[in-house]
Coordinates of C-alpha atoms in Angstrom, one line a residue:
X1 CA 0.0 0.0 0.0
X2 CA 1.4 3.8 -1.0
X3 CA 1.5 6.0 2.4
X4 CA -2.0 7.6 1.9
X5 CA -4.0 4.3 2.1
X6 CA -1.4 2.9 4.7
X7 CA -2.6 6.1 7.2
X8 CA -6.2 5.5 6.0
X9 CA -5.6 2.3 7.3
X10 CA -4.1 3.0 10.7
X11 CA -6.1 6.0 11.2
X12 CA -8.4 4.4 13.4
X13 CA -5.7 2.6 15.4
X14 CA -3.9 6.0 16.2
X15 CA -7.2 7.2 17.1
X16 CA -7.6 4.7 19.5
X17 CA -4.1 5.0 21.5
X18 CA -5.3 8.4 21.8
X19 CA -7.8 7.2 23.5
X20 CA -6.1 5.1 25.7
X21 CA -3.4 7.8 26.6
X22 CA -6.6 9.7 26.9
X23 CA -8.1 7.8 29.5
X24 CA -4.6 6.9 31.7
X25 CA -3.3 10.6 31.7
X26 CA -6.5 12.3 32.0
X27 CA -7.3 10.9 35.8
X28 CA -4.3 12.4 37.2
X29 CA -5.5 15.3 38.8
X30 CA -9.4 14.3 39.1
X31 CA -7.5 11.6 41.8
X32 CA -8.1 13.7 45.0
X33 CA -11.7 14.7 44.3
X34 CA -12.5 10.9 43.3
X35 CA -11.4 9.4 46.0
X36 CA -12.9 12.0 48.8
X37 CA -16.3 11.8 46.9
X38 CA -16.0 7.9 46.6
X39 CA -14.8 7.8 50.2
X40 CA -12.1 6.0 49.6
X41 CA -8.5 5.6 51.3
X42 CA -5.2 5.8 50.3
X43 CA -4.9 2.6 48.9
X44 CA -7.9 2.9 47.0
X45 CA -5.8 6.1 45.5
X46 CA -3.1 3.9 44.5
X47 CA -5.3 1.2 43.1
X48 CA -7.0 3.3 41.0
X49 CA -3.5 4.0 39.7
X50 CA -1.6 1.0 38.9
X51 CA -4.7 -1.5 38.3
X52 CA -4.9 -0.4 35.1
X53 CA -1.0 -0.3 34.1
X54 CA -0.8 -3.7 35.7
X55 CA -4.0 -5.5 33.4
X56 CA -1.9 -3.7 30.5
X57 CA 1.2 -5.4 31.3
X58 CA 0.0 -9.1 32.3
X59 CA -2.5 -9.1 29.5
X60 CA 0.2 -8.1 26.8
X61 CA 1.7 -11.3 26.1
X62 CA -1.8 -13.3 25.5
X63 CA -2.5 -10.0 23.3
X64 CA 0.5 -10.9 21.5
X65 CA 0.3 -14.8 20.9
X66 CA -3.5 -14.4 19.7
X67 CA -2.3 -11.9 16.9
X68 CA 0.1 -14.6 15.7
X69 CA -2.7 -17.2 15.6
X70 CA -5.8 -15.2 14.1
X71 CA -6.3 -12.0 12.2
X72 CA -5.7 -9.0 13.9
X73 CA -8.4 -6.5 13.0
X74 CA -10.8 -8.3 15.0
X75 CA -8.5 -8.1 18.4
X76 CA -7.8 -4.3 17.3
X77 CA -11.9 -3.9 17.6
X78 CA -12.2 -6.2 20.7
X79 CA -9.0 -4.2 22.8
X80 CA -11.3 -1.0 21.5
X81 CA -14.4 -2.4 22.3
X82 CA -12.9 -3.5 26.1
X83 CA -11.3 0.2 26.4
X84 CA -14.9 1.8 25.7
X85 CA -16.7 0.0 27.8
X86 CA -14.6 -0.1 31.0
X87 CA -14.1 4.0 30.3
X88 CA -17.9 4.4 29.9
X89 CA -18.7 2.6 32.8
X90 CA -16.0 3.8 35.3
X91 CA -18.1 7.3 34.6
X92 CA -20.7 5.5 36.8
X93 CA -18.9 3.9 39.7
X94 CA -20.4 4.0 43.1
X95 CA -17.4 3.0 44.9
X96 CA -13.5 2.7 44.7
X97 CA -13.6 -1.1 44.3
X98 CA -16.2 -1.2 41.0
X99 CA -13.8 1.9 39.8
X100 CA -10.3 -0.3 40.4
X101 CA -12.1 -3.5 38.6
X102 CA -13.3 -0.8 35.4
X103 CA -9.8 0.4 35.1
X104 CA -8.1 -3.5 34.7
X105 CA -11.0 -3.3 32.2
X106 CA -9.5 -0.3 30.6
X107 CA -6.3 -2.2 31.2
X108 CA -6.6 -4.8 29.2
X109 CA -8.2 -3.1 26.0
X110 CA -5.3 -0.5 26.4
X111 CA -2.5 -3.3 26.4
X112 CA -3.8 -5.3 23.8
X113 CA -4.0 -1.7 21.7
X114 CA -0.1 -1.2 22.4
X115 CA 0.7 -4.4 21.3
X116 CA -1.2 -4.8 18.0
X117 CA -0.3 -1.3 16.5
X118 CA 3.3 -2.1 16.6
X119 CA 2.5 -5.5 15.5
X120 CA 0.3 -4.3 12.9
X121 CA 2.7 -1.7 11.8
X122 CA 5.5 -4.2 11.4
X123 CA 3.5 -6.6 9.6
X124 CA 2.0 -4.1 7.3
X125 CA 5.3 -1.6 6.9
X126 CA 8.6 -2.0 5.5
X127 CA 11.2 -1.9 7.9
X128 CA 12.7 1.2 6.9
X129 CA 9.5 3.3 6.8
X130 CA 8.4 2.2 10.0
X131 CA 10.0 4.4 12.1
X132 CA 7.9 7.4 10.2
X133 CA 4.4 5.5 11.5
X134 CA 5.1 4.8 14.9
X135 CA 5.7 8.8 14.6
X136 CA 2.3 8.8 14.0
X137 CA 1.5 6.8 17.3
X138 CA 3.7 8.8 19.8
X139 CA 1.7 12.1 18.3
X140 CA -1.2 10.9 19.4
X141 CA 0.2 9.9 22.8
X142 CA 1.9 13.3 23.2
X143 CA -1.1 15.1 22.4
X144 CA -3.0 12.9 24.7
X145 CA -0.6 13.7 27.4
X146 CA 0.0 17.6 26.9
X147 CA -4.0 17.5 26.8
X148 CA -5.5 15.2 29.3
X149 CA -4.1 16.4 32.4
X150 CA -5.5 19.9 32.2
X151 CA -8.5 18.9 30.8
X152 CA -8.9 17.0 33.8
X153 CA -8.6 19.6 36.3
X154 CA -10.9 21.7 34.3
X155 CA -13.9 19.0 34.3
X156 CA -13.2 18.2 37.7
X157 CA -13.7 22.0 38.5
X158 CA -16.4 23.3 36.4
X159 CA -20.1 23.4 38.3
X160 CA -22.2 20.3 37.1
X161 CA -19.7 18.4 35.2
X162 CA -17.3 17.2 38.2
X163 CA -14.6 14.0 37.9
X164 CA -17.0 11.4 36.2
X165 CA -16.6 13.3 32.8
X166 CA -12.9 12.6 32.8
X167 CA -14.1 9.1 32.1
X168 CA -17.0 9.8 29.6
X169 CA -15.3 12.0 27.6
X170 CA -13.5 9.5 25.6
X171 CA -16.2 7.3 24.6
X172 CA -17.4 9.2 21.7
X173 CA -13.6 9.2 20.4
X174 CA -13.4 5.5 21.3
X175 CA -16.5 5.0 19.6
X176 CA -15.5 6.7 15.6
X177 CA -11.9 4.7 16.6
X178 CA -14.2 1.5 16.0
X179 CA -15.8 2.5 13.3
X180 CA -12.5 3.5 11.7
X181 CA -10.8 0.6 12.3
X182 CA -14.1 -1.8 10.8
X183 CA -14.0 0.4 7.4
X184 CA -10.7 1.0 6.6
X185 CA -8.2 -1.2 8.5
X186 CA -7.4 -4.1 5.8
X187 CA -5.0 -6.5 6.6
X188 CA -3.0 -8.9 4.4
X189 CA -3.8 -12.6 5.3
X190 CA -0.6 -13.9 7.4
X191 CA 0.3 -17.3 8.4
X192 CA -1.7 -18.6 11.5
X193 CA -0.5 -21.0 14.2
X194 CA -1.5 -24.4 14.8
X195 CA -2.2 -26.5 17.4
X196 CA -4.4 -26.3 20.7
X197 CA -3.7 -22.8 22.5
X198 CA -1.4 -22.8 25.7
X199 CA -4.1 -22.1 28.5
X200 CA -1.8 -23.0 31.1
X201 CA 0.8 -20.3 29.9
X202 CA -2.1 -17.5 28.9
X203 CA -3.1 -18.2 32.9
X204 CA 0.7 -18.4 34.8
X205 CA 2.2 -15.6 33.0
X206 CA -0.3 -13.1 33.7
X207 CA -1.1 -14.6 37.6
X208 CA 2.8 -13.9 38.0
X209 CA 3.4 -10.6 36.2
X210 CA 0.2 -9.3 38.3
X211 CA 1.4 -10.6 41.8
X212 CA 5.2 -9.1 41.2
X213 CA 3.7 -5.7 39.9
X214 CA 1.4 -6.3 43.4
X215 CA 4.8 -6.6 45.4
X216 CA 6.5 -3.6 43.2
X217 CA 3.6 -1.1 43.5
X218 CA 1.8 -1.8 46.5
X219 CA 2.9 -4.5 48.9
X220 CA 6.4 -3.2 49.0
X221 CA 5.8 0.9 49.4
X222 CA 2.9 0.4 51.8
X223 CA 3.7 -3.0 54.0
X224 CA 7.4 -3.1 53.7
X225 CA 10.0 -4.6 51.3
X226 CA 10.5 -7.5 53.9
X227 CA 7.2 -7.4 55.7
X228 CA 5.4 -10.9 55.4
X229 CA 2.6 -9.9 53.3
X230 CA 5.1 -8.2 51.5
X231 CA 7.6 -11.2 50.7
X232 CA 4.6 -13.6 50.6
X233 CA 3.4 -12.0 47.6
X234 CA 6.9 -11.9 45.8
X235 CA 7.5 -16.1 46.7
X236 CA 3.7 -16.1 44.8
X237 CA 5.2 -14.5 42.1
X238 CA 8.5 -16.4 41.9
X239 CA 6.2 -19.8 41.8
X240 CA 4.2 -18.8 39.2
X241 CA 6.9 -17.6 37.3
X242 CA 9.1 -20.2 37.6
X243 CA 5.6 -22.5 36.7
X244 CA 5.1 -20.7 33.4
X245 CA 9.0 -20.9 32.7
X246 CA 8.5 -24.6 33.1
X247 CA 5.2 -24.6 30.7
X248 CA 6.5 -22.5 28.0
X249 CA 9.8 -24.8 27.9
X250 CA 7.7 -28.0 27.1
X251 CA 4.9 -26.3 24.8
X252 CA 4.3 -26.6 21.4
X253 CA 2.8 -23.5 21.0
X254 CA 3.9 -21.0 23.8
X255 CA 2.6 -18.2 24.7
X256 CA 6.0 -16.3 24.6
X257 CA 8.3 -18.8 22.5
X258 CA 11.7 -19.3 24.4
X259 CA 13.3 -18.6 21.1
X260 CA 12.5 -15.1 21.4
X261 CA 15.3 -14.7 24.0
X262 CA 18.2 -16.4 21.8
X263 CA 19.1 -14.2 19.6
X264 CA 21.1 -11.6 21.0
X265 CA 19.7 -8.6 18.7
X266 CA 16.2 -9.3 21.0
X267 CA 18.3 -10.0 24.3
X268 CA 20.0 -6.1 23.6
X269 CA 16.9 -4.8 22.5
X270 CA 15.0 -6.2 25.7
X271 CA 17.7 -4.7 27.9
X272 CA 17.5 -0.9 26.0
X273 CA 13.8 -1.4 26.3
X274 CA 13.9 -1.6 29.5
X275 CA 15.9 0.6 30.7
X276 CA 14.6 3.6 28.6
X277 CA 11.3 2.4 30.2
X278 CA 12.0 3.2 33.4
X279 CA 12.6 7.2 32.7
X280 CA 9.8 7.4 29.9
X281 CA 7.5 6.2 32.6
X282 CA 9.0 8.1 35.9
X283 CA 10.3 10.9 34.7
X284 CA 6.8 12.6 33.9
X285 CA 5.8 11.6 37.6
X286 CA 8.4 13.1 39.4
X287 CA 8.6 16.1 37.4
X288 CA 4.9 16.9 37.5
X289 CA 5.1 16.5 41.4
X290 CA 8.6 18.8 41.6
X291 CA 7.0 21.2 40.0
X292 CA 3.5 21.4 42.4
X293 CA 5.2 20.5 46.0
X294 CA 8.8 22.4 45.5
X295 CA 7.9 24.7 43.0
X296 CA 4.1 26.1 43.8
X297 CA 2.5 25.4 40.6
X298 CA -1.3 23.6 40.7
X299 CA -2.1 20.9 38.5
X300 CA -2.6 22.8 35.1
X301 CA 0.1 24.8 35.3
X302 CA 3.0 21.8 36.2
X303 CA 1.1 20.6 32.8
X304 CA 1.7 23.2 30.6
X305 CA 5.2 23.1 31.7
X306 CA 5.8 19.6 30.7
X307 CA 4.9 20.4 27.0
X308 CA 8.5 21.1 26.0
X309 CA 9.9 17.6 26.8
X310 CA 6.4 16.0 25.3
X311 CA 7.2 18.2 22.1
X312 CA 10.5 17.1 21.9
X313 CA 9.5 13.0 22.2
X314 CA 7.3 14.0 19.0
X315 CA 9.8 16.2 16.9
X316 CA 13.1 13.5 17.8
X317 CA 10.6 10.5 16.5
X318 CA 9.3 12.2 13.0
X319 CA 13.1 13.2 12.4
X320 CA 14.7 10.3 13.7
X321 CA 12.1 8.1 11.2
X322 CA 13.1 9.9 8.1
X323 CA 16.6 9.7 8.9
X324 CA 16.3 5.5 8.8
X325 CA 14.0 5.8 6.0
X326 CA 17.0 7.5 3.7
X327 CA 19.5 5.8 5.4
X328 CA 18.2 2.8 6.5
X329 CA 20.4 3.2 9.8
X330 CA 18.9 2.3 13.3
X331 CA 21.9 2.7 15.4
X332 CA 23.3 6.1 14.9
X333 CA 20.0 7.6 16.1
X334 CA 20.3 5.0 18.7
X335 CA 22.9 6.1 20.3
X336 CA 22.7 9.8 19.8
X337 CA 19.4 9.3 21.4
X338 CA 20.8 7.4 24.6
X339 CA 23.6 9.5 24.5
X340 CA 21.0 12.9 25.0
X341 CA 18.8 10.8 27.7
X342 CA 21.7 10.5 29.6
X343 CA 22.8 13.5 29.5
X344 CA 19.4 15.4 30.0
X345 CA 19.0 13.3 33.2
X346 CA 22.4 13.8 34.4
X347 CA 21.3 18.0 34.0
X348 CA 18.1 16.9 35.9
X349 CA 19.7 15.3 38.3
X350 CA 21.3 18.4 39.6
X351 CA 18.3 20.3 40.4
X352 CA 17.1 21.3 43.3
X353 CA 14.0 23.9 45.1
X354 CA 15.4 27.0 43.7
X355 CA 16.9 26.2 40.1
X356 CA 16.5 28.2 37.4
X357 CA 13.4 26.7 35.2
X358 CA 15.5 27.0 32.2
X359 CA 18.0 24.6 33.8
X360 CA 14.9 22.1 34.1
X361 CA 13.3 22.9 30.6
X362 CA 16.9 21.8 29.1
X363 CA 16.9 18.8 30.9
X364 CA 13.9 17.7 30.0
X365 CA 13.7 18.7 26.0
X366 CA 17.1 16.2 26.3
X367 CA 15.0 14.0 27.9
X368 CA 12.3 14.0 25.6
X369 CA 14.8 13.8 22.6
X370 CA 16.6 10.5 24.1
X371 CA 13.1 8.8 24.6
X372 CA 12.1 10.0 20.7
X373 CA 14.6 8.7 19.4
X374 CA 15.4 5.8 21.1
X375 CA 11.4 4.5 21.5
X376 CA 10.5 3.6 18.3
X377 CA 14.0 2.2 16.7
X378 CA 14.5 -0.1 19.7
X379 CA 10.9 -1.6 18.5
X380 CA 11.9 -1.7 15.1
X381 CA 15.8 -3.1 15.4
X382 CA 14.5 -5.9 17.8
X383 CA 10.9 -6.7 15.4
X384 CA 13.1 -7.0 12.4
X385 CA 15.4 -9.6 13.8
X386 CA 12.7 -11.7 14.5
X387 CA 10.4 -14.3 12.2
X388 CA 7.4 -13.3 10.7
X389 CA 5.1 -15.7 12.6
X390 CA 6.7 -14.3 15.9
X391 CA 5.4 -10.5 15.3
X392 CA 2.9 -10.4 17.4
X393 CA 4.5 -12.6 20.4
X394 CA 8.4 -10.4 20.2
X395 CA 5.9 -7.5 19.9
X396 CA 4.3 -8.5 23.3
X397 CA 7.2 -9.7 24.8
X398 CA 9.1 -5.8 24.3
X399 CA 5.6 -4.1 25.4
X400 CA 5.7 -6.4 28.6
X401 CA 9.2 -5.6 29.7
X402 CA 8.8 -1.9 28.8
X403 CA 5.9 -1.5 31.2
X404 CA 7.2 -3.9 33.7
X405 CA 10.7 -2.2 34.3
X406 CA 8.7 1.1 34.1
X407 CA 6.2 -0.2 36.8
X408 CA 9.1 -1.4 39.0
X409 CA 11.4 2.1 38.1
X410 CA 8.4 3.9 39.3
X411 CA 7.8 2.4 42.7
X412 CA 11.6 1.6 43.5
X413 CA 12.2 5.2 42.6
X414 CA 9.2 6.3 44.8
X415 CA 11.0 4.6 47.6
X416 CA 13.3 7.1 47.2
X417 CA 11.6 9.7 47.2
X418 CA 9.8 9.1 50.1
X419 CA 12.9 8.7 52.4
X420 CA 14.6 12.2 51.0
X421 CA 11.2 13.9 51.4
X422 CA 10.8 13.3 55.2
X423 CA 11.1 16.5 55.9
X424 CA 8.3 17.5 53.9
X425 CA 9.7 21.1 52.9
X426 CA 10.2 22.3 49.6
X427 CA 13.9 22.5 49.7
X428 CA 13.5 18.5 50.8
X429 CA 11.1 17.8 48.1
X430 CA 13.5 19.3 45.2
X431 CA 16.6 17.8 46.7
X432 CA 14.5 14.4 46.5
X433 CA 13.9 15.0 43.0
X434 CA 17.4 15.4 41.7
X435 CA 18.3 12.1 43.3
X436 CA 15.4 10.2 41.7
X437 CA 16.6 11.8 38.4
X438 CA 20.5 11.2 39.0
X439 CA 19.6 7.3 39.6
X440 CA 17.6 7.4 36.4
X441 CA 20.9 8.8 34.7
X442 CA 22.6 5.3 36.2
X443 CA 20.0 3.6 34.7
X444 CA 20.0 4.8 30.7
X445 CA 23.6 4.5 30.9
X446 CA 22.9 0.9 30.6
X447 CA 20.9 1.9 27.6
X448 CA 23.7 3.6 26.1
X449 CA 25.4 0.5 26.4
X450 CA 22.9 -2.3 25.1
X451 CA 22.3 0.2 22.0
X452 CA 25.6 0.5 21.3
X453 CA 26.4 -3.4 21.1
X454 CA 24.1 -3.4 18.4
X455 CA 25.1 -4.1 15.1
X456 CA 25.3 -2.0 11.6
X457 CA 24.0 -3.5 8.8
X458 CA 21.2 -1.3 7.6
X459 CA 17.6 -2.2 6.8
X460 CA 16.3 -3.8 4.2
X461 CA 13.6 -1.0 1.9
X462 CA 11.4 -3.6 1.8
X463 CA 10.1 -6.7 3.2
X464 CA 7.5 -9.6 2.9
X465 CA 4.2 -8.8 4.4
X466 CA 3.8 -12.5 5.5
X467 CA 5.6 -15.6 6.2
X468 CA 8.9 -16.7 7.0
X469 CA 12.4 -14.7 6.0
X470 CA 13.7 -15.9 2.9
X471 CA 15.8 -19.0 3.6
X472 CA 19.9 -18.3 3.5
X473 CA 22.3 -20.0 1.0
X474 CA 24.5 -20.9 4.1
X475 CA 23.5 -23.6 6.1
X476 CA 24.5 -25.1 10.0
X477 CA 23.4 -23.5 12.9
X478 CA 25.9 -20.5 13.0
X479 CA 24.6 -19.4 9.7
X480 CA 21.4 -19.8 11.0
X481 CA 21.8 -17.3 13.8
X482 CA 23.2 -15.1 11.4
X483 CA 20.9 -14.9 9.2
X484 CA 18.1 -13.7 11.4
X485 CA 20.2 -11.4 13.1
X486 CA 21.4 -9.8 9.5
X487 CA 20.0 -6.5 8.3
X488 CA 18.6 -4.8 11.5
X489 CA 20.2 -2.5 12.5

């Protein structure tokens, strides 16, 4: 397809991870008056948080495994059909616990959103060009996120509208993002996978990544990292980890195919994921609450001033995507991108109650053009390296370690926090901050590293929308590894 029927195509798909950032961000700063009216406690204020991140992340791999089996357009209108719904009906909850069990709703349609437009994207775009459509995707994000917040805030404080239309005010979106996706979405027909489906996997591996997300976000900040109920819930996790380890060994058909993890292109890929994770994730947190509890600023305004580094995420991806489309090149933007993460975290961590706000801004437009530029070509170097018929599970497989190293950044990081900020002062609460953003420096350094162990042969302009790569005139096993390895980077 040319590049006006392949954005015809995904039009409805962007439309609906606008939605989903729509209806993640957009509860931020409703939080306080939902909870009070709700009369809810502080762990129903975390809940309402991290239940929907944490349905996102366990469901991601099942996601995943049922877009290699079956055709994708009809998950891409069931995640947007579960998004809707759970979004509509949150509008109407009459306590905190029906609002926590909407927003794992919401979680699920969201993750299984993240994982088929990257999935969809590599199975329908040419490896080079690919970078320029995921720059589609993090526009919509970004404008979901410079948006939502202070949309929030004035819902939650305009007479006769209140907190509940934070929740309603995506469905109509959500609704046209179905009807979109049923008209123009048209998918090539792709190899599907045989056999029985691994129930015992599509159950362990979500079980475990929700009880270690449990121990990360809540058991651990609230009970104790070596409370009982605290290391109770991590040996839960541990077993049914080490179960679903043991299941996807022996399966046929796993749900994440231990192949995945051999080749070392996806092993370097997995570890840059992750650590850019953990700062695309935190570093929004922390710098929205720097700027309300040392700087003064209310909920709109810290907003507003997070548009630069948002801005920057969009411009570094739409440049960084037509510099590997002429050059087919992932790994010079790679590195220049880790490189600047580094470094605008390094500037970050510096800062304390009193620096200048052009100090922060610097930091984070470096920030935002490290995450740019390093988001969408660590999706694309580690998707090319793999099988067609493994799309949808290495798709799953990088979502799932994204959002679990950014789920356990955030809390580990917010244990942090909490012990600098005893004091509760503002000169305690900006000191606090520069630490958080000094050990998230540490941590994209290992970024820096993964990307630049990566290797240089460019990408391919073009590439089969379906089946396996084309076999290799070498043969034996090191030719093997080779092969899929070759032309990613």
């Amino acid at each position: 397809m040319n590049h006006r029927r392949l954005v015809a195509a995904l039009s409805g798909l962007i439309l609906a991870v606008f939605v989903a950032g729509l209806s993640s961000t957009i509860v931020a700063n409703a939080l306080p008056a939902i909870v009070r009216d709700l009369h809810g406690s502080a762990a129903g204020y975390t809940w309402i948080v991290t239940s929907s991140l944490l349905a996102a992340t366990a469901s991601g791999p099942v996601w995943g495994k049922l877009a290699d089996r079956t055709r994708r357009k009809p998950l891409v209108q069931a995640a947007i059909a579960l998004l809707g719904l759970g979004t509509a009906l949150a509008g109407f909850a009459p306590d905190t616990g029906v609002l926590i069990a909407l927003r794992v709703v919401e979680g699920v349609g969201a993750g299984g959103l993240v994982s088929l437009a990257q999935t969809l994207i590599a199975a329908l775009v040419a490896p080079r060009e690919q970078g320029r459509y995921m720059a589609y995707f993090t526009a919509a994000g970004g404008v979901a996120s410079i948006g939502a917040p202070p949309l929030g805030g004035l819902l939650v404080g305009t007479p006769y509208v209140g907190w509940r239309a934070c929740f309603w005010v995506g469905v109509p979106v959500a609704a046209l993002a179905y009807v979109l996706v049923r008209r123009t979405l048209h998918e090539p027909g792709h190899a599907r996978g045989t056999g029985t489906v691994d129930w015992w996997g599509a159950l362990l591996i979500p079980g475990g990544i929700a009880a270690l997300l449990l121990w990360f976000g809540v058991a651990g900040p609230m009970s104790g990292w070596l409370s009982w109920p605290s290391l109770a819930l991590l040996a839960v996790s541990a077993a049914l980890v080490a179960a679903a380890v043991r299941v996807e060994r022996r399966g046929a058909d796993p749900i994440v195919p231990p192949r995945l993890v051999r080749r070392p292109t996806m092993v370097l890929s997995l570890v840059a994921w992750v650590a850019v994770g953990v700062p695309m994730i935190a570093a929004p947190v922390f710098l929205a609450r720097y700027l309300q509890t040392a700087r003064g600023y209310g909920p709109a305004g810290s907003g507003l001033l997070t548009v630069p580094m948002v801005l920057a995420v969009v411009v570094a991806t739409a440049v960084c995507g037509r510099i590997v489309r002429r050059t087919g090149r992932c790994r010079p933007p790679l590195v220049v991108g880790a490189s600047l993460l580094v470094a605008g975290l390094a500037l970050l961590g510096t800062i304390g109650a009193s620096t200048p706000l052009q100090l922060v801004a610097a930091g984070t437009v470096l920030v935002g053009l490290g995450t740019g530029a390093c988001s969408q070509n660590i999706v694309v170097v580690a998707l090319h390296s793999l099988d067609r018929r493994d799309l949808g599970a290495g798709t799953a497989t990088l979502t799932f370690f994204h959002l679990l190293g950014g789920a356990a950044g955030l809390s580990l990081l917010g244990s942090v926090y909490a012990t600098r900020t005893a004091a509760a002062t503002p000169r305690a609460y900006g000191s606090a901050t520069g630490t958080v953003f000094a050990v998230m420096a540490g941590v994209a350094v290992v970024a820096l590293v993964a990307v630049c162990l990566l290797g240089r042969t460019p990408l391919p302009a073009r590439a089969p929308l379906s089946g396996p790569p084309p076999t290799p005139a070498r043969t034996g096993r090191r030719a093997r590894v080779r092969s899929r390895d070759a032309g990613w980077s």
